[in-house]
Coordinates of C-alpha atoms in Angstrom, one line a residue:
M1 CA 24.5 73.4 -22.8
F2 CA 27.2 71.3 -24.6
N3 CA 29.1 73.4 -27.1
S4 CA 31.0 70.6 -28.8
K5 CA 31.0 66.8 -29.2
N6 CA 34.1 66.8 -27.1
E7 CA 32.3 68.3 -24.1
K8 CA 29.6 65.6 -24.4
K9 CA 32.3 63.0 -24.6
Q10 CA 34.0 64.4 -21.4
F11 CA 30.6 64.4 -19.7
G12 CA 30.0 60.8 -20.6
L13 CA 33.4 59.8 -19.2
K14 CA 32.7 61.5 -15.9
V15 CA 29.3 59.8 -15.7
L16 CA 31.0 56.4 -16.3
K17 CA 33.4 57.1 -13.5
L18 CA 30.6 58.1 -11.2
L19 CA 28.7 54.8 -12.0
E20 CA 31.9 52.8 -11.2
G21 CA 32.7 54.8 -8.1
T22 CA 36.1 56.2 -9.3
A23 CA 35.1 59.8 -9.8
S24 CA 37.0 62.5 -8.0
R25 CA 35.2 65.1 -5.9
E26 CA 35.8 67.7 -8.7
E27 CA 34.3 65.4 -11.3
F28 CA 31.4 64.6 -9.1
D29 CA 30.7 68.3 -8.5
S30 CA 31.0 69.0 -12.2
V31 CA 28.4 66.4 -13.1
Q32 CA 26.2 67.5 -10.3
E33 CA 26.3 71.1 -11.5
L34 CA 25.5 70.2 -15.1
L35 CA 22.6 68.0 -14.0
R36 CA 21.2 70.9 -11.9
K37 CA 21.4 73.4 -14.7
S38 CA 20.9 71.6 -17.9
P39 CA 17.9 69.6 -19.1
E40 CA 20.0 68.3 -22.0
A41 CA 22.6 66.9 -19.5
R42 CA 19.8 65.2 -17.5
A43 CA 18.3 63.6 -20.6
L44 CA 21.8 62.4 -21.7
Y45 CA 22.5 61.1 -18.2
K46 CA 19.4 59.0 -18.3
K47 CA 20.4 57.5 -21.6
Y48 CA 23.8 56.7 -20.2
I49 CA 22.1 55.0 -17.3
N50 CA 20.0 52.8 -19.6
V51 CA 23.0 51.8 -21.7
Y52 CA 25.1 51.1 -18.6
G53 CA 22.3 49.0 -17.1
T54 CA 22.0 46.9 -20.3
L55 CA 25.8 46.3 -20.4
K56 CA 25.9 45.3 -16.8
E57 CA 23.4 42.5 -17.5
V58 CA 26.3 40.7 -19.1
N59 CA 28.4 38.9 -16.4
I60 CA 31.8 40.6 -16.9
S61 CA 33.3 38.9 -13.9
S62 CA 34.5 36.3 -16.4
V63 CA 37.0 38.8 -17.8
P64 CA 40.5 37.9 -16.5
N65 CA 41.8 40.1 -13.7
I66 CA 44.6 42.2 -15.1
D67 CA 47.0 42.5 -12.2
D68 CA 50.2 44.5 -12.3
E69 CA 52.4 41.5 -13.3
L70 CA 50.1 40.6 -16.3
A71 CA 49.9 44.3 -17.3
K72 CA 53.8 44.5 -17.4
K73 CA 54.1 41.3 -19.5
I74 CA 51.5 42.7 -22.0
I75 CA 53.5 46.0 -22.3
E76 CA 56.9 44.1 -22.7
A77 CA 55.4 41.8 -25.3
E78 CA 54.1 44.8 -27.2
K79 CA 57.5 46.4 -27.3
R80 CA 59.2 43.2 -28.6
A81 CA 56.6 42.3 -31.1
P82 CA 57.6 43.0 -34.8
A83 CA 55.7 45.6 -36.7
I84 CA 52.9 44.3 -38.8
R85 CA 53.1 45.5 -42.4
K86 CA 49.9 46.6 -44.0
C87 CA 48.8 44.3 -46.8
R88 CA 48.4 46.0 -50.1
H89 CA 46.2 44.5 -52.7
E90 CA 48.7 44.6 -55.6
K91 CA 49.1 41.9 -58.2
K92 CA 51.7 39.2 -57.3
Q93 CA 52.6 41.0 -54.0
P94 CA 52.5 38.5 -51.2
C95 CA 50.9 39.5 -47.9
L96 CA 52.1 38.6 -44.4
I97 CA 51.6 34.9 -43.7
E98 CA 50.0 34.6 -47.1
D99 CA 51.1 31.0 -47.4
V100 CA 48.7 29.9 -44.7
H101 CA 45.2 29.1 -46.1
Y102 CA 42.0 28.0 -44.4
D103 CA 38.7 27.2 -46.1
I104 CA 36.5 29.5 -44.1
P105 CA 33.0 30.2 -45.4
K106 CA 32.6 33.9 -46.2
R107 CA 30.3 35.8 -44.0
H108 CA 28.9 39.3 -44.8
Y109 CA 28.5 41.9 -42.1
S110 CA 26.9 45.3 -42.4
K111 CA 28.9 48.3 -41.4
S112 CA 26.4 49.0 -38.6
S113 CA 26.8 45.5 -37.1
V114 CA 30.6 45.8 -37.1
A115 CA 30.4 49.3 -35.5
A116 CA 28.0 48.1 -32.9
F117 CA 30.2 45.1 -32.0
A118 CA 33.2 47.3 -31.8
V119 CA 31.5 49.7 -29.5
S120 CA 30.2 46.9 -27.2
V121 CA 33.6 45.3 -27.0
A122 CA 35.3 48.6 -26.2
A123 CA 32.7 49.5 -23.6
M124 CA 33.0 46.1 -21.9
I125 CA 36.8 46.3 -21.9
A126 CA 36.6 49.8 -20.5
I127 CA 34.3 48.8 -17.7
A128 CA 36.4 45.7 -16.9
L129 CA 39.5 47.8 -16.7
I130 CA 37.8 50.4 -14.5
L131 CA 36.4 47.8 -12.2
T132 CA 39.8 46.1 -11.9
F133 CA 41.8 49.3 -11.1
A134 CA 39.0 50.7 -9.0
Q135 CA 39.6 47.8 -6.5
R136 CA 43.0 49.3 -5.7
T137 CA 41.6 52.7 -4.6
D138 CA 37.9 52.2 -3.5
Q139 CA 38.9 51.7 0.1
S140 CA 39.7 55.4 0.2
I141 CA 36.4 56.4 -1.5
K142 CA 33.8 58.1 0.8
A143 CA 30.7 56.2 -0.3
G144 CA 28.4 57.9 2.2
Y145 CA 27.9 59.0 5.8
V146 CA 25.6 58.3 8.7
E147 CA 22.9 60.8 9.1
D148 CA 21.2 59.3 12.1
S149 CA 21.1 56.1 14.2
L150 CA 18.6 54.7 16.6
N151 CA 19.4 51.9 19.1
A152 CA 22.1 50.8 16.7
E153 CA 24.3 47.9 17.8
F154 CA 27.0 46.1 15.7
S155 CA 28.3 42.6 15.5
D156 CA 31.8 44.0 15.7
S157 CA 31.9 46.7 18.3
S158 CA 35.1 48.1 16.9
A159 CA 33.2 48.8 13.7
A160 CA 30.4 50.7 15.4
L161 CA 28.9 53.7 13.6
S162 CA 27.1 56.8 14.8
S163 CA 25.8 60.1 13.4
G164 CA 28.3 61.9 11.2
D165 CA 30.6 58.9 10.7
I166 CA 31.9 58.3 7.1
I167 CA 31.0 55.0 5.3
W168 CA 34.0 53.9 3.2
A169 CA 33.5 51.9 0.0
N170 CA 33.7 48.1 0.3
K171 CA 33.7 48.2 4.1
K172 CA 31.2 45.6 5.4
V173 CA 28.8 46.7 8.0
E174 CA 27.0 44.2 10.3
L175 CA 24.1 45.8 12.1
S176 CA 22.7 43.5 14.8
E177 CA 20.2 45.8 16.4
G178 CA 18.4 49.1 15.7
F179 CA 18.5 51.4 12.7
L180 CA 20.9 53.4 10.5
E181 CA 20.1 56.2 8.2
L182 CA 22.7 56.9 5.5
K183 CA 23.2 59.5 2.8
T184 CA 25.4 59.2 -0.3
P185 CA 27.2 62.0 -2.2
S186 CA 24.6 61.8 -4.9
D187 CA 21.8 62.6 -2.4
V188 CA 20.4 59.1 -1.9
H189 CA 18.9 58.5 1.5
I190 CA 19.1 55.0 2.8
T191 CA 17.4 53.6 5.9
I192 CA 18.6 50.2 7.1
E193 CA 16.9 48.0 9.7
A194 CA 18.6 45.3 11.7
P195 CA 19.5 42.5 11.4
A196 CA 21.4 43.5 8.3
E197 CA 24.7 43.1 6.5
F198 CA 25.7 45.4 3.7
E199 CA 28.4 47.4 2.1
L200 CA 28.4 50.5 0.0
T201 CA 30.6 49.2 -2.9
K202 CA 30.7 52.6 -4.6
Q203 CA 29.1 56.0 -4.3
S204 CA 26.1 54.7 -6.3
D205 CA 25.9 51.0 -5.3
I206 CA 25.1 49.0 -2.3
Q207 CA 25.6 45.3 -1.8
L208 CA 22.9 43.8 0.5
N209 CA 23.8 40.4 1.9
F210 CA 20.7 40.3 4.1
G211 CA 18.4 42.7 5.9
S212 CA 15.9 45.4 5.1
I213 CA 16.7 48.7 3.4
Y214 CA 14.7 51.6 2.1
A215 CA 16.0 54.1 -0.4
N216 CA 14.7 57.5 -1.4
V217 CA 16.5 58.5 -4.7
G218 CA 16.3 62.0 -6.1
E219 CA 17.2 63.2 -9.6
Q220 CA 20.9 63.5 -8.8
G221 CA 21.0 59.8 -7.7
I222 CA 19.4 58.2 -10.7
G223 CA 21.2 55.0 -11.4
F224 CA 21.6 54.0 -7.8
T225 CA 21.9 50.2 -7.7
V226 CA 21.2 47.6 -5.1
H227 CA 22.9 44.2 -5.5
S228 CA 22.3 40.9 -4.0
D229 CA 23.5 37.4 -5.0
N230 CA 20.5 36.8 -7.1
M231 CA 19.2 40.2 -8.3
R232 CA 20.1 43.8 -9.1
L233 CA 17.8 46.8 -8.9
I234 CA 18.8 49.9 -10.9
D235 CA 16.9 52.9 -9.8
L236 CA 15.3 55.6 -12.1
G237 CA 14.4 58.2 -9.5
T238 CA 12.2 56.4 -7.0
E239 CA 11.4 55.3 -3.5
F240 CA 11.7 51.6 -2.9
G241 CA 12.3 48.9 -0.2
I242 CA 14.3 45.7 -0.5
Y243 CA 14.3 42.8 1.9
K244 CA 16.6 39.8 1.8
D245 CA 16.7 36.9 4.3
K246 CA 19.7 34.7 5.1
K247 CA 18.3 31.9 3.0
G248 CA 18.3 33.9 -0.2
W249 CA 14.7 35.0 -0.5
T250 CA 14.7 38.6 -1.8
E251 CA 11.8 41.1 -2.2
A252 CA 11.7 44.4 -4.0
H253 CA 8.7 46.8 -3.2
M254 CA 8.3 49.9 -5.4
I255 CA 6.8 52.7 -3.4
K256 CA 7.1 55.5 -6.0
G257 CA 8.5 55.8 -9.5
K258 CA 10.1 52.8 -11.3
A259 CA 13.3 50.8 -11.6
A260 CA 14.9 48.0 -13.6
F261 CA 14.8 44.6 -11.8
I262 CA 17.4 42.2 -13.1
S263 CA 17.2 38.7 -11.7
G264 CA 19.4 35.6 -11.9
N265 CA 23.0 34.9 -10.9
S266 CA 24.2 33.7 -14.3
W267 CA 24.5 35.7 -17.4
L268 CA 22.7 32.9 -19.3
K269 CA 19.7 33.0 -17.0
K270 CA 19.3 36.8 -16.4
T271 CA 15.9 38.4 -16.9
K272 CA 15.0 42.0 -16.8
K273 CA 11.6 43.4 -15.6
E274 CA 10.4 46.9 -15.0
L275 CA 9.1 47.5 -11.5
T276 CA 6.6 50.3 -11.1
K277 CA 4.8 52.1 -8.2
G278 CA 2.7 49.8 -6.1
K279 CA 4.2 46.6 -7.4
A280 CA 6.5 44.1 -5.8
L281 CA 8.7 41.2 -7.0
G282 CA 10.2 38.3 -5.1
I283 CA 12.9 35.8 -6.0
S284 CA 14.4 32.8 -4.2
G285 CA 18.1 32.1 -3.9
G286 CA 18.2 29.3 -6.5
N287 CA 15.8 30.7 -9.0
S288 CA 16.3 33.2 -11.8
D289 CA 12.6 34.0 -12.4
A290 CA 11.1 36.7 -10.2
V291 CA 7.4 36.4 -9.2
E292 CA 4.9 39.1 -8.4
I293 CA 4.1 39.3 -4.7
N294 CA 1.8 41.5 -2.6
S295 CA 3.2 45.0 -2.1
E296 CA 3.8 45.9 1.5
T297 CA 4.8 49.5 1.6
D298 CA 4.6 49.8 5.4
K299 CA 7.1 46.9 5.8
F300 CA 10.1 49.2 5.6
A301 CA 11.5 51.8 8.0
R302 CA 11.6 54.9 5.7
S303 CA 13.0 57.4 8.2
I304 CA 14.3 57.5 11.7
E305 CA 14.5 60.5 14.1
S306 CA 16.6 59.6 17.2
Q307 CA 15.6 62.9 18.9
F308 CA 12.0 61.7 19.0
K309 CA 12.8 57.9 19.1
A310 CA 10.7 57.7 16.0
V311 CA 10.7 55.1 13.2
W312 CA 8.4 56.1 10.4
R313 CA 7.1 53.4 8.0
G314 CA 4.9 55.6 5.9
Q315 CA 2.1 55.9 8.4
K316 CA -0.7 58.2 7.2
T317 CA -1.4 59.7 10.6
L318 CA 0.3 60.8 13.9
D319 CA -1.6 60.8 17.2
L320 CA -1.6 64.1 19.2
A321 CA -2.8 62.3 22.3
D322 CA 0.2 60.0 22.2
M323 CA 2.4 63.1 22.1
V324 CA 0.7 64.5 25.2
G325 CA 1.6 61.2 26.9
G326 CA 5.3 61.8 26.1
G327 CA 5.3 59.8 22.8
N328 CA 6.1 60.6 19.2
G329 CA 2.6 60.1 17.8
L330 CA 3.4 56.5 16.8
G331 CA 2.1 54.8 20.0
T332 CA 5.1 55.3 22.3
G333 CA 3.3 57.6 24.8
K334 CA 2.1 56.5 28.2
Y335 CA -1.6 56.2 29.1
K336 CA -2.8 58.3 32.1
S337 CA 0.2 60.7 31.8
G338 CA 0.3 64.2 30.6
L339 CA 1.2 67.9 31.1
M340 CA 1.0 70.0 34.2
T341 CA -0.3 73.3 32.9
I342 CA 0.8 75.4 35.9
K343 CA 4.4 74.2 35.6
G344 CA 4.9 73.3 31.9
K345 CA 6.2 69.9 33.0
Y346 CA 5.4 66.4 31.8
S347 CA 4.5 63.8 34.5
D348 CA 3.7 60.1 34.3
N349 CA 2.3 60.0 37.8
I350 CA -1.5 60.3 37.8
K351 CA -1.5 61.7 41.3
D352 CA 0.1 64.9 40.0
F353 CA -3.3 65.6 38.3
E354 CA -5.5 65.3 41.4
L355 CA -5.4 69.0 42.2
V356 CA -7.5 72.1 41.5
F357 CA -5.7 75.3 40.6
H358 CA -6.9 78.8 41.0
E359 CA -3.8 80.8 40.1
Y360 CA -3.1 82.2 36.6
S361 CA -0.1 80.9 34.7
D362 CA 1.4 82.6 31.6
Y363 CA 2.5 80.5 28.6
Q364 CA 4.8 77.7 29.8
T365 CA 7.2 75.9 27.3
V366 CA 7.4 72.1 27.7
D367 CA 11.2 71.6 27.3
S368 CA 11.2 67.9 28.0
L369 CA 8.9 67.1 25.1
P370 CA 10.2 68.6 21.8
L371 CA 6.9 67.9 19.9
I372 CA 4.9 69.9 22.5
D373 CA 5.7 73.6 22.3
G374 CA 3.9 74.6 25.5
V375 CA 0.8 74.9 27.7
F376 CA -1.2 77.9 28.9
M377 CA -4.5 79.2 30.4
P378 CA -6.8 80.7 27.7
D379 CA -8.0 83.6 29.8
G380 CA -8.5 86.7 27.7
G381 CA -9.7 88.9 30.5
K382 CA -6.3 90.8 30.5
G383 CA -6.0 91.0 26.7
P384 CA -4.5 88.9 23.9
V385 CA -3.2 85.5 25.1
K386 CA 0.2 84.2 24.2
V387 CA -0.2 80.8 22.5
S388 CA 3.3 79.9 21.3
S389 CA 6.9 80.1 22.3
K390 CA 7.5 82.5 19.3
G391 CA 5.1 85.0 20.7
H392 CA 1.9 84.3 18.6
K393 CA -1.1 85.8 20.4
S394 CA -4.8 85.1 20.1
N395 CA -7.2 88.0 20.3
G396 CA -10.4 86.0 20.4
L397 CA -10.3 84.3 23.8
P398 CA -12.8 85.4 26.5
D399 CA -12.6 86.3 30.2
T400 CA -12.8 83.1 32.3
N401 CA -12.8 82.4 36.0
V402 CA -9.1 81.2 35.9
K403 CA -9.8 77.9 37.6
Y404 CA -9.0 74.4 36.3
R405 CA -8.7 70.8 37.5
T406 CA -6.1 68.2 36.6
G407 CA -3.9 69.0 33.6
V408 CA -3.7 67.9 30.0
I409 CA -4.0 64.1 30.0
N410 CA -3.4 61.3 27.5
G411 CA -6.6 59.2 27.6
A412 CA -10.2 59.7 28.4
F413 CA -9.4 59.2 32.1
H414 CA -10.5 61.3 35.0
P415 CA -8.3 61.1 38.0
R416 CA -9.5 61.4 41.6
V417 CA -10.4 65.1 42.1
G418 CA -12.5 66.2 45.1
P419 CA -15.7 64.0 45.2
V420 CA -15.1 62.6 41.7
L421 CA -13.6 59.1 41.7
P422 CA -11.1 58.0 39.0
H423 CA -12.9 56.6 36.0
V424 CA -12.9 56.1 32.3
M425 CA -15.1 58.7 30.7
T426 CA -18.0 58.2 28.3
L427 CA -19.4 60.0 25.3
K428 CA -23.1 59.5 24.6
G429 CA -22.9 56.5 27.0
V430 CA -20.0 54.8 25.3
R431 CA -16.8 54.2 27.4
Q432 CA -13.8 55.7 25.6
T433 CA -11.4 52.9 26.5
Y434 CA -7.7 52.9 25.8
P435 CA -6.0 51.9 23.5
Q436 CA -9.1 51.3 21.3
T437 CA -9.8 55.0 21.6
S438 CA -7.3 57.8 21.6
A439 CA -8.2 61.0 23.4
I440 CA -6.9 64.1 25.1
Y441 CA -8.7 65.1 28.3
L442 CA -8.5 68.9 28.4
H443 CA -10.4 70.3 31.4
P444 CA -11.7 73.9 30.9
E445 CA -9.2 76.9 31.2
Q446 CA -6.4 75.0 29.6
G447 CA -4.7 74.9 26.2
V448 CA -1.8 73.0 24.6
T449 CA 0.3 73.9 21.5
F450 CA 2.0 71.4 19.2
D451 CA 5.1 72.3 17.1
L452 CA 4.3 71.2 13.5
K453 CA 7.8 72.0 12.3
K454 CA 9.3 69.5 14.6
I455 CA 6.6 66.9 13.9
R456 CA 7.3 67.1 10.2
E457 CA 10.8 65.8 10.9
I458 CA 9.3 62.4 11.7
A459 CA 8.0 62.0 8.2
P460 CA 10.3 63.9 5.9
Y461 CA 8.9 62.6 2.6
S462 CA 5.3 63.6 3.4
R463 CA 3.4 66.8 4.3
I464 CA 0.9 67.4 7.0
S465 CA -2.4 68.1 5.2
R466 CA -5.2 68.0 7.9
F467 CA -6.0 67.9 11.6
T468 CA -9.1 65.9 12.6
A469 CA -10.8 65.0 15.9
R470 CA -14.1 64.7 17.6
F471 CA -15.0 67.2 20.4
G472 CA -17.5 66.5 23.1
L473 CA -18.3 66.7 26.8
S474 CA -18.3 63.4 28.8
D475 CA -21.7 62.3 30.0
S476 CA -20.2 60.1 32.7
I477 CA -21.1 63.1 35.0
F478 CA -24.6 61.6 35.1
N479 CA -23.3 58.3 36.5
D480 CA -23.7 58.2 40.3
Q481 CA -21.0 55.6 40.6
I482 CA -18.2 58.1 39.7
F483 CA -18.9 60.1 42.9
E484 CA -17.7 59.4 46.4
K485 CA -21.1 60.3 47.9
P486 CA -23.8 59.8 45.2
E487 CA -26.6 61.0 47.5
K488 CA -25.1 64.5 47.4
W489 CA -25.7 64.6 43.6
A490 CA -29.2 63.2 43.6
D491 CA -30.6 66.4 42.0
K492 CA -29.1 66.7 38.5
S493 CA -31.6 69.3 37.2
S494 CA -28.8 71.9 37.0
F495 CA -26.5 69.6 35.0
S496 CA -28.1 70.7 31.8
S497 CA -26.4 74.1 32.3
I498 CA -22.9 72.5 32.1
V499 CA -21.4 74.1 29.0
C500 CA -17.9 74.5 27.5
D501 CA -16.4 76.2 24.5
M502 CA -13.3 75.2 22.5
Q503 CA -11.1 76.7 19.8
V504 CA -8.5 75.4 17.3
I505 CA -5.9 78.1 16.7
V506 CA -3.0 78.0 14.1
D507 CA -0.2 80.5 14.6
G508 CA -2.4 82.7 16.7
K509 CA -5.3 82.7 14.2
L510 CA -8.7 81.0 14.9
R511 CA -9.4 78.1 12.5
F512 CA -12.3 76.4 14.2
E513 CA -14.5 76.7 17.3
V514 CA -17.4 75.1 19.1
N515 CA -19.6 77.1 21.5
N516 CA -22.0 76.0 24.3
Q517 CA -21.3 72.3 24.1
T518 CA -23.1 70.3 26.8
P519 CA -22.8 66.6 27.9
V520 CA -26.1 65.8 26.3
D521 CA -25.1 67.2 22.9
K522 CA -23.9 65.1 20.0
P523 CA -20.1 65.3 19.8
V524 CA -18.8 67.5 17.0
D525 CA -16.4 66.0 14.3
F526 CA -14.1 68.5 12.6
D527 CA -11.6 68.4 9.8
I528 CA -9.2 71.3 9.4
K529 CA -6.9 71.9 6.5
L530 CA -3.3 72.7 7.3
N531 CA -0.8 74.5 5.1
P532 CA 2.9 73.7 4.6
N533 CA 4.0 76.9 6.4
D534 CA 1.7 76.4 9.4
R535 CA 4.0 76.2 12.5
F536 CA 2.0 76.0 15.7
L537 CA -1.3 74.1 16.3
T538 CA -3.2 75.0 19.4
I539 CA -6.3 73.4 21.0
C540 CA -8.0 74.9 24.1
S541 CA -11.2 74.6 26.1
F542 CA -12.8 77.2 28.4
V543 CA -16.0 78.4 30.1
P544 CA -16.5 82.2 29.7
V545 CA -17.5 84.2 32.7
G546 CA -21.3 84.2 32.9
K547 CA -21.8 80.8 31.4
G548 CA -22.5 77.5 33.1
K549 CA -24.1 78.8 36.3
G550 CA -21.0 77.9 38.3
N551 CA -20.8 74.3 37.0
A552 CA -17.6 74.7 35.0
G553 CA -15.9 72.2 37.2
L554 CA -18.3 69.5 36.0
A555 CA -17.4 70.0 32.3
M556 CA -15.2 67.2 31.1
P557 CA -14.1 68.1 27.5
L558 CA -12.6 65.3 25.3
F559 CA -10.7 65.6 22.0
V560 CA -11.2 62.0 20.6
N561 CA -8.8 60.5 18.0
P562 CA -6.9 63.8 17.5
K563 CA -4.9 63.0 14.3
L564 CA -2.5 64.8 12.0
H565 CA -2.9 63.4 8.5
F566 CA 0.0 63.1 6.1
E567 CA 0.2 63.0 2.3
P568 CA 3.2 62.1 0.1
I569 CA 5.2 64.9 -1.4
E570 CA 4.9 64.5 -5.2

């Protein structure tokens, strides 16, 4: 990709500018384009990062600050200084200041040692000069911007930030409440949890005074560095979290990949360690030696999604019952709330579910809950049934009696309907209590569809791999105490004919089904693989015409622990 040594040299200079935060937008785009197209450029970039990280281990803050006045004096002194004549080794020809002699023992240096020393000095001087002059302009550098915020409050209200706002270099941010999600020009995603105080010192550096941050660094962001007063972490393409308290204790947890962990606040006491996946290091404020600590990958907020009020910490599952209850799958939903199928509305008033409906309703979108696409009645008597807002239809649903009770409810709870009293339902005699057990109560002739595309936004660094649940009919129907007049139900001989079918449908296609389930049958566990392109996940229950001997109203289907499972994207 590089046609000459000069092109490599120019590339190296641009990389140095990027690392120091002084690159122009054109230079940044140029490096970014080369890294995208050229494996040679990426390999060379990683070498530069390693060299840069090694040089940064030396405390260059001891180099005098070259201000404008000092620079002018150096230039004037250079102009006035007499020219130095080159000494020639001729016999009897005196050299400049030849009359001054010192008895200095001779030392012998190899050419390679001299060359290495010269390169190191030159590099350190260059870095020192760039750091010095960068201070004059970095206030105008766009170090990043706010991608999202959730319940964010700031110590200084005049410095408040919201989605879309620019983060300027060396501008201190004090987050007192909530969360911020940032993105840098080099495609580094940073999630910050309050209380926290930080500043993006450059386009590739962040100074953490205290607080908790998580960073997801792609190939273009390699070299991203987190600084605190007693350590520095130089990233090599990873996911990691860093926590620092106000007393100086600092932790670094490597979630994926690796990074260089440099500890100590004095160049004489600096130590460098490699931090790899699943490992964590901690260091106290007055210590230069990092110690290995237990890795806590779920300690850090990895992503926020304000639309769903979601904070994702790397959880492996999301709960569909919680979403039915108006939540985001992470436990924010309300028990005994749910979806009114006839209206496509969410309600947290259990009395709204104490009715029996006989009228047919077409597919209803649930606009108030973005993770729920819609609800419907799975009656195939009139042909294919619409099962998503995008028009997907199922051809395999039977004719039903178009009659249902309640709605779609979060929890194994039956409201007061007719002679049935409100109660917690059982499976094989075991009460399905909340919150120990998650469940969706889906009375026959109802279906609900979840929007997998929107659900994926909660966990952007993972993929949905599976849907699991347990399906069964509640046997609390055999308990006299759930009825207003138990004597009316003394004869339960016909209860064995209570049956119900269910289907799991993905984008209109049948993926799993259970037929003729009864309250006395063992519940059915299922595990369904989901693909990256799957969009709509539907569950429904129904009693086909001719089944159940008229006892469809006594069927109480439960989907217990309905979970979507996530795996990291490698």
